[in-house]
Amino acid sequence: MKRICRHFCLTVCAAVALMLWTTACTTEDYESGNGEYSYLRADFAEVHTVGAKKVGNARTDEGDSLVLQPPLDCSWTTTPDSTYRALLYYSREPGKKLEVKGFSAVQVLVLHTKEPKEGTVVQTDPLTLESAWISPNGKYLNLGMYVKIGQSDAKDAYQILGMVRDTVITADDGTKVHHLRLMHSQNGMPEYYSSRIYTSTPLAPFGKGDVLRVEINTYEGIVVRRFTI
């Protein structure tokens, strides 16, 4: 779990920095009427790279296949010919079904479910839950959250996120109920201000009709969300 957590925490730091930048640039550049940003959209999607740091196409959670012309520069998509999870900002003019102009792609952290090792203490430091939903295509459980961040003098200052599956209970009708817990370690990072992050947990390991019971520790207390796949 420690090695996996380290992977997540490095991703969290990159995502927080990118989201702050993206929010500023997209809101400042918005135009009304028929300007360049008049048809701006934001969709959760799987984006595919045509080269290192170049996003060439995407498939949204609603099932739309998009071709980005020109390919979108994206610093965090470092591996060519690879698929990443993102919140994609793009413009699609009426009548153009495939080709779109991309503006930015915010990284969405992919949290695969892991079973905790025996004797391991799962940290659940509080955060703010904004939203929780299943993707329209049924592929992901998505969470929109705010984490507290701040400047730290420590070189290894980062936060850790993960998704833990504690137990699986089979009901009398054969339905499986998976008890999931969001793992979050503030890890000593200062809590000066809030920054929004998104996570997606793949649903491929679960069966049709299974129930997910997701437990999240917030500043207002424990929040439980239930979803049927």
mmCIF file of N, CA and C in Angstrom, residues 104-184:
data_model
loop_
_atom_site.group_PDB
_atom_site.id
_atom_site.type_symbol
_atom_site.label_atom_id
_atom_site.label_comp_id
_atom_site.label_asym_id
_atom_site.label_seq_id
_atom_site.Cartn_x
_atom_site.Cartn_y
_atom_site.Cartn_z
ATOM 1 N N SER A 104 -8.002 22.903 -22.539
ATOM 2 C CA SER A 104 -7.221 22.375 -21.424
ATOM 3 C C SER A 104 -7.785 21.030 -21.012
ATOM 4 N N ALA A 105 -6.956 20.263 -20.329
ATOM 5 C CA ALA A 105 -7.363 18.958 -19.814
ATOM 6 C C ALA A 105 -6.876 18.852 -18.377
ATOM 7 N N VAL A 106 -7.803 18.792 -17.440
ATOM 8 C CA VAL A 106 -7.473 18.680 -16.024
ATOM 9 C C VAL A 106 -7.363 17.206 -15.651
ATOM 10 N N GLN A 107 -6.282 16.839 -15.027
ATOM 11 C CA GLN A 107 -6.076 15.443 -14.662
ATOM 12 C C GLN A 107 -7.085 14.981 -13.620
ATOM 13 N N VAL A 108 -7.684 13.830 -13.872
ATOM 14 C CA VAL A 108 -8.560 13.159 -12.915
ATOM 15 C C VAL A 108 -7.788 11.962 -12.369
ATOM 16 N N LEU A 109 -7.661 11.890 -11.056
ATOM 17 C CA LEU A 109 -6.889 10.820 -10.428
ATOM 18 C C LEU A 109 -7.659 9.509 -10.482
ATOM 19 N N VAL A 110 -7.020 8.461 -10.946
ATOM 20 C CA VAL A 110 -7.647 7.140 -11.027
ATOM 21 C C VAL A 110 -7.252 6.343 -9.787
ATOM 22 N N LEU A 111 -8.249 6.025 -8.964
ATOM 23 C CA LEU A 111 -8.025 5.284 -7.715
ATOM 24 C C LEU A 111 -8.574 3.878 -7.859
ATOM 25 N N HIS A 112 -7.708 2.905 -8.049
ATOM 26 C CA HIS A 112 -8.120 1.511 -8.115
ATOM 27 C C HIS A 112 -8.374 1.001 -6.697
ATOM 28 N N THR A 113 -9.391 0.171 -6.553
ATOM 29 C CA THR A 113 -9.714 -0.358 -5.229
ATOM 30 C C THR A 113 -8.654 -1.371 -4.790
ATOM 31 N N LYS A 114 -8.224 -1.231 -3.524
ATOM 32 C CA LYS A 114 -7.230 -2.126 -2.944
ATOM 33 C C LYS A 114 -7.736 -2.614 -1.589
ATOM 34 N N GLU A 115 -7.434 -3.853 -1.276
ATOM 35 C CA GLU A 115 -7.767 -4.384 0.042
ATOM 36 C C GLU A 115 -6.611 -4.074 1.003
ATOM 37 N N PRO A 116 -6.915 -3.521 2.175
ATOM 38 C CA PRO A 116 -5.835 -3.164 3.111
ATOM 39 C C PRO A 116 -5.142 -4.407 3.650
ATOM 40 N N LYS A 117 -3.827 -4.291 3.848
ATOM 41 C CA LYS A 117 -3.086 -5.398 4.439
ATOM 42 C C LYS A 117 -3.448 -5.522 5.910
ATOM 43 N N GLU A 118 -3.401 -6.728 6.393
ATOM 44 C CA GLU A 118 -3.741 -6.988 7.790
ATOM 45 C C GLU A 118 -2.837 -6.186 8.710
ATOM 46 N N GLY A 119 -3.448 -5.489 9.663
ATOM 47 C CA GLY A 119 -2.701 -4.686 10.608
ATOM 48 C C GLY A 119 -2.403 -3.276 10.138
ATOM 49 N N THR A 120 -2.760 -2.974 8.882
ATOM 50 C CA THR A 120 -2.510 -1.639 8.354
ATOM 51 C C THR A 120 -3.587 -0.659 8.822
ATOM 52 N N VAL A 121 -3.168 0.507 9.269
ATOM 53 C CA VAL A 121 -4.104 1.562 9.669
ATOM 54 C C VAL A 121 -4.395 2.424 8.445
ATOM 55 N N VAL A 122 -5.658 2.479 8.057
ATOM 56 C CA VAL A 122 -6.064 3.275 6.908
ATOM 57 C C VAL A 122 -6.406 4.684 7.383
ATOM 58 N N GLN A 123 -5.625 5.660 6.942
ATOM 59 C CA GLN A 123 -5.876 7.035 7.342
ATOM 60 C C GLN A 123 -7.043 7.625 6.551
ATOM 61 N N THR A 124 -7.895 8.336 7.251
ATOM 62 C CA THR A 124 -9.058 8.968 6.621
ATOM 63 C C THR A 124 -9.168 10.399 7.124
ATOM 64 N N ASP A 125 -8.153 11.194 6.864
ATOM 65 C CA ASP A 125 -8.203 12.600 7.247
ATOM 66 C C ASP A 125 -9.347 13.289 6.495
ATOM 67 N N PRO A 126 -9.995 14.259 7.124
ATOM 68 C CA PRO A 126 -11.192 14.856 6.508
ATOM 69 C C PRO A 126 -10.863 15.713 5.292
ATOM 70 N N LEU A 127 -11.835 15.801 4.409
ATOM 71 C CA LEU A 127 -11.822 16.694 3.269
ATOM 72 C C LEU A 127 -13.258 17.124 3.019
ATOM 73 N N THR A 128 -13.501 17.847 1.955
ATOM 74 C CA THR A 128 -14.863 18.309 1.636
ATOM 75 C C THR A 128 -15.369 17.585 0.397
ATOM 76 N N LEU A 129 -16.484 16.875 0.538
ATOM 77 C CA LEU A 129 -17.093 16.180 -0.589
ATOM 78 C C LEU A 129 -18.071 17.110 -1.283
ATOM 79 N N GLU A 130 -17.887 17.291 -2.561
ATOM 80 C CA GLU A 130 -18.775 18.139 -3.350
ATOM 81 C C GLU A 130 -19.810 17.322 -4.119
ATOM 82 N N SER A 131 -19.381 16.218 -4.733
ATOM 83 C CA SER A 131 -20.288 15.429 -5.557
ATOM 84 C C SER A 131 -19.777 14.003 -5.683
ATOM 85 N N ALA A 132 -20.693 13.090 -5.972
ATOM 86 C CA ALA A 132 -20.362 11.687 -6.193
ATOM 87 C C ALA A 132 -21.362 11.121 -7.196
ATOM 88 N N TRP A 133 -20.871 10.434 -8.241
ATOM 89 C CA TRP A 133 -21.779 9.930 -9.266
ATOM 90 C C TRP A 133 -21.108 8.817 -10.067
ATOM 91 N N ILE A 134 -21.969 8.029 -10.727
ATOM 92 C CA ILE A 134 -21.510 6.997 -11.645
ATOM 93 C C ILE A 134 -21.519 7.591 -13.052
ATOM 94 N N SER A 135 -20.462 7.355 -13.808
ATOM 95 C CA SER A 135 -20.390 7.866 -15.174
ATOM 96 C C SER A 135 -21.560 7.329 -16.009
ATOM 97 N N PRO A 136 -22.073 8.123 -16.943
ATOM 98 C CA PRO A 136 -23.173 7.666 -17.802
ATOM 99 C C PRO A 136 -22.866 6.362 -18.541
ATOM 100 N N ASN A 137 -21.589 6.127 -18.852
ATOM 101 C CA ASN A 137 -21.236 4.880 -19.522
ATOM 102 C C ASN A 137 -21.017 3.719 -18.559
ATOM 103 N N GLY A 138 -21.169 3.983 -17.250
ATOM 104 C CA GLY A 138 -21.047 2.931 -16.247
ATOM 105 C C GLY A 138 -19.635 2.456 -15.970
ATOM 106 N N LYS A 139 -18.614 3.202 -16.411
ATOM 107 C CA LYS A 139 -17.238 2.737 -16.260
ATOM 108 C C LYS A 139 -16.550 3.208 -14.990
ATOM 109 N N TYR A 140 -17.033 4.310 -14.390
ATOM 110 C CA TYR A 140 -16.319 4.898 -13.261
ATOM 111 C C TYR A 140 -17.262 5.364 -12.155
ATOM 112 N N LEU A 141 -16.767 5.259 -10.918
ATOM 113 C CA LEU A 141 -17.338 5.973 -9.782
ATOM 114 C C LEU A 141 -16.507 7.241 -9.625
ATOM 115 N N ASN A 142 -17.157 8.403 -9.707
ATOM 116 C CA ASN A 142 -16.449 9.679 -9.687
ATOM 117 C C ASN A 142 -16.739 10.447 -8.402
ATOM 118 N N LEU A 143 -15.709 11.108 -7.887
ATOM 119 C CA LEU A 143 -15.844 11.968 -6.718
ATOM 120 C C LEU A 143 -15.275 13.341 -7.037
ATOM 121 N N GLY A 144 -16.026 14.380 -6.687
ATOM 122 C CA GLY A 144 -15.536 15.745 -6.751
ATOM 123 C C GLY A 144 -15.341 16.240 -5.337
ATOM 124 N N MET A 145 -14.124 16.701 -5.009
ATOM 125 C CA MET A 145 -13.805 17.030 -3.623
ATOM 126 C C MET A 145 -12.926 18.275 -3.551
ATOM 127 N N TYR A 146 -12.847 18.815 -2.346
ATOM 128 C CA TYR A 146 -11.904 19.885 -2.050
ATOM 129 C C TYR A 146 -10.955 19.390 -0.968
ATOM 130 N N VAL A 147 -9.656 19.574 -1.200
ATOM 131 C CA VAL A 147 -8.655 19.253 -0.179
ATOM 132 C C VAL A 147 -7.994 20.548 0.270
ATOM 133 N N LYS A 148 -7.545 20.547 1.494
ATOM 134 C CA LYS A 148 -6.843 21.705 2.040
ATOM 135 C C LYS A 148 -5.364 21.612 1.677
ATOM 136 N N ILE A 149 -4.821 22.680 1.133
ATOM 137 C CA ILE A 149 -3.420 22.689 0.749
ATOM 138 C C ILE A 149 -2.761 23.968 1.245
ATOM 139 N N GLY A 150 -1.449 24.014 1.155
ATOM 140 C CA GLY A 150 -0.696 25.186 1.572
ATOM 141 C C GLY A 150 0.780 24.970 1.351
ATOM 142 N N GLN A 151 1.518 26.049 1.321
ATOM 143 C CA GLN A 151 2.959 25.971 1.114
ATOM 144 C C GLN A 151 3.639 25.343 2.326
ATOM 145 N N SER A 152 4.544 24.418 2.053
ATOM 146 C CA SER A 152 5.279 23.750 3.127
ATOM 147 C C SER A 152 6.768 23.799 2.825
ATOM 148 N N ASP A 153 7.581 23.910 3.867
ATOM 149 C CA ASP A 153 9.028 23.922 3.704
ATOM 150 C C ASP A 153 9.597 22.522 3.481
ATOM 151 N N ALA A 154 8.804 21.516 3.801
ATOM 152 C CA ALA A 154 9.276 20.139 3.645
ATOM 153 C C ALA A 154 9.329 19.753 2.170
ATOM 154 N N LYS A 155 10.418 19.101 1.762
ATOM 155 C CA LYS A 155 10.574 18.714 0.369
ATOM 156 C C LYS A 155 9.587 17.616 -0.027
ATOM 157 N N ASP A 156 9.218 16.775 0.933
ATOM 158 C CA ASP A 156 8.334 15.659 0.630
ATOM 159 C C ASP A 156 6.897 15.938 1.075
ATOM 160 N N ALA A 157 6.473 17.204 1.003
ATOM 161 C CA ALA A 157 5.117 17.562 1.410
ATOM 162 C C ALA A 157 4.147 17.182 0.294
ATOM 163 N N TYR A 158 3.305 16.233 0.566
ATOM 164 C CA TYR A 158 2.296 15.804 -0.383
ATOM 165 C C TYR A 158 1.172 15.128 0.378
ATOM 166 N N GLN A 159 0.050 14.953 -0.289
ATOM 167 C CA GLN A 159 -1.074 14.241 0.297
ATOM 168 C C GLN A 159 -1.231 12.888 -0.390
ATOM 169 N N ILE A 160 -1.936 11.990 0.291
ATOM 170 C CA ILE A 160 -2.107 10.635 -0.219
ATOM 171 C C ILE A 160 -3.592 10.326 -0.333
ATOM 172 N N LEU A 161 -3.969 9.777 -1.471
ATOM 173 C CA LEU A 161 -5.352 9.369 -1.699
ATOM 174 C C LEU A 161 -5.381 7.926 -2.179
ATOM 175 N N GLY A 162 -6.441 7.218 -1.845
ATOM 176 C CA GLY A 162 -6.624 5.857 -2.315
ATOM 177 C C GLY A 162 -8.052 5.418 -2.062
ATOM 178 N N MET A 163 -8.422 4.273 -2.607
ATOM 179 C CA MET A 163 -9.751 3.701 -2.384
ATOM 180 C C MET A 163 -9.573 2.290 -1.841
ATOM 181 N N VAL A 164 -10.083 2.056 -0.635
ATOM 182 C CA VAL A 164 -9.913 0.785 0.057
ATOM 183 C C VAL A 164 -11.247 0.032 0.075
ATOM 184 N N ARG A 165 -11.176 -1.268 -0.222
ATOM 185 C CA ARG A 165 -12.348 -2.119 -0.084
ATOM 186 C C ARG A 165 -12.193 -2.952 1.179
ATOM 187 N N ASP A 166 -13.003 -2.626 2.187
ATOM 188 C CA ASP A 166 -12.887 -3.291 3.484
ATOM 189 C C ASP A 166 -13.502 -4.683 3.471
ATOM 190 N N THR A 167 -14.752 -4.764 3.067
ATOM 191 C CA THR A 167 -15.468 -6.045 3.103
ATOM 192 C C THR A 167 -16.407 -6.155 1.909
ATOM 193 N N VAL A 168 -16.806 -7.402 1.649
ATOM 194 C CA VAL A 168 -17.832 -7.685 0.637
ATOM 195 C C VAL A 168 -18.876 -8.581 1.290
ATOM 196 N N ILE A 169 -20.108 -8.127 1.302
ATOM 197 C CA ILE A 169 -21.206 -8.884 1.918
ATOM 198 C C ILE A 169 -22.166 -9.328 0.828
ATOM 199 N N THR A 170 -22.522 -10.612 0.846
ATOM 200 C CA THR A 170 -23.467 -11.147 -0.130
ATOM 201 C C THR A 170 -24.849 -11.252 0.507
ATOM 202 N N ALA A 171 -25.807 -10.554 -0.058
ATOM 203 C CA ALA A 171 -27.176 -10.565 0.464
ATOM 204 C C ALA A 171 -27.868 -11.877 0.099
ATOM 205 N N ASP A 172 -29.052 -12.081 0.687
ATOM 206 C CA ASP A 172 -29.804 -13.317 0.457
ATOM 207 C C ASP A 172 -30.169 -13.497 -1.012
ATOM 208 N N ASP A 173 -30.356 -12.392 -1.718
ATOM 209 C CA ASP A 173 -30.711 -12.499 -3.133
ATOM 210 C C ASP A 173 -29.498 -12.611 -4.047
ATOM 211 N N GLY A 174 -28.322 -12.743 -3.447
ATOM 212 C CA GLY A 174 -27.103 -12.899 -4.232
ATOM 213 C C GLY A 174 -26.397 -11.601 -4.559
ATOM 214 N N THR A 175 -27.015 -10.475 -4.221
ATOM 215 C CA THR A 175 -26.390 -9.182 -4.487
ATOM 216 C C THR A 175 -25.164 -8.989 -3.596
ATOM 217 N N LYS A 176 -24.085 -8.527 -4.178
ATOM 218 C CA LYS A 176 -22.872 -8.252 -3.423
ATOM 219 C C LYS A 176 -22.809 -6.776 -3.058
ATOM 220 N N VAL A 177 -22.565 -6.503 -1.784
ATOM 221 C CA VAL A 177 -22.414 -5.131 -1.296
ATOM 222 C C VAL A 177 -20.944 -4.925 -0.936
ATOM 223 N N HIS A 178 -20.286 -4.025 -1.656
ATOM 224 C CA HIS A 178 -18.872 -3.743 -1.444
ATOM 225 C C HIS A 178 -18.735 -2.497 -0.569
ATOM 226 N N HIS A 179 -18.073 -2.657 0.562
ATOM 227 C CA HIS A 179 -17.851 -1.543 1.478
ATOM 228 C C HIS A 179 -16.513 -0.883 1.131
ATOM 229 N N LEU A 180 -16.591 0.331 0.595
ATOM 230 C CA LEU A 180 -15.406 1.073 0.179
ATOM 231 C C LEU A 180 -15.174 2.250 1.113
ATOM 232 N N ARG A 181 -13.901 2.577 1.297
ATOM 233 C CA ARG A 181 -13.537 3.724 2.114
ATOM 234 C C ARG A 181 -12.505 4.557 1.369
ATOM 235 N N LEU A 182 -12.733 5.876 1.350
ATOM 236 C CA LEU A 182 -11.738 6.750 0.746
ATOM 237 C C LEU A 182 -10.601 6.952 1.731
ATOM 238 N N MET A 183 -9.397 6.611 1.315
ATOM 239 C CA MET A 183 -8.219 6.835 2.137
ATOM 240 C C MET A 183 -7.664 8.219 1.807
ATOM 241 N N HIS A 184 -7.377 8.993 2.864
ATOM 242 C CA HIS A 184 -6.784 10.318 2.660
ATOM 243 C C HIS A 184 -5.855 10.630 3.813
#
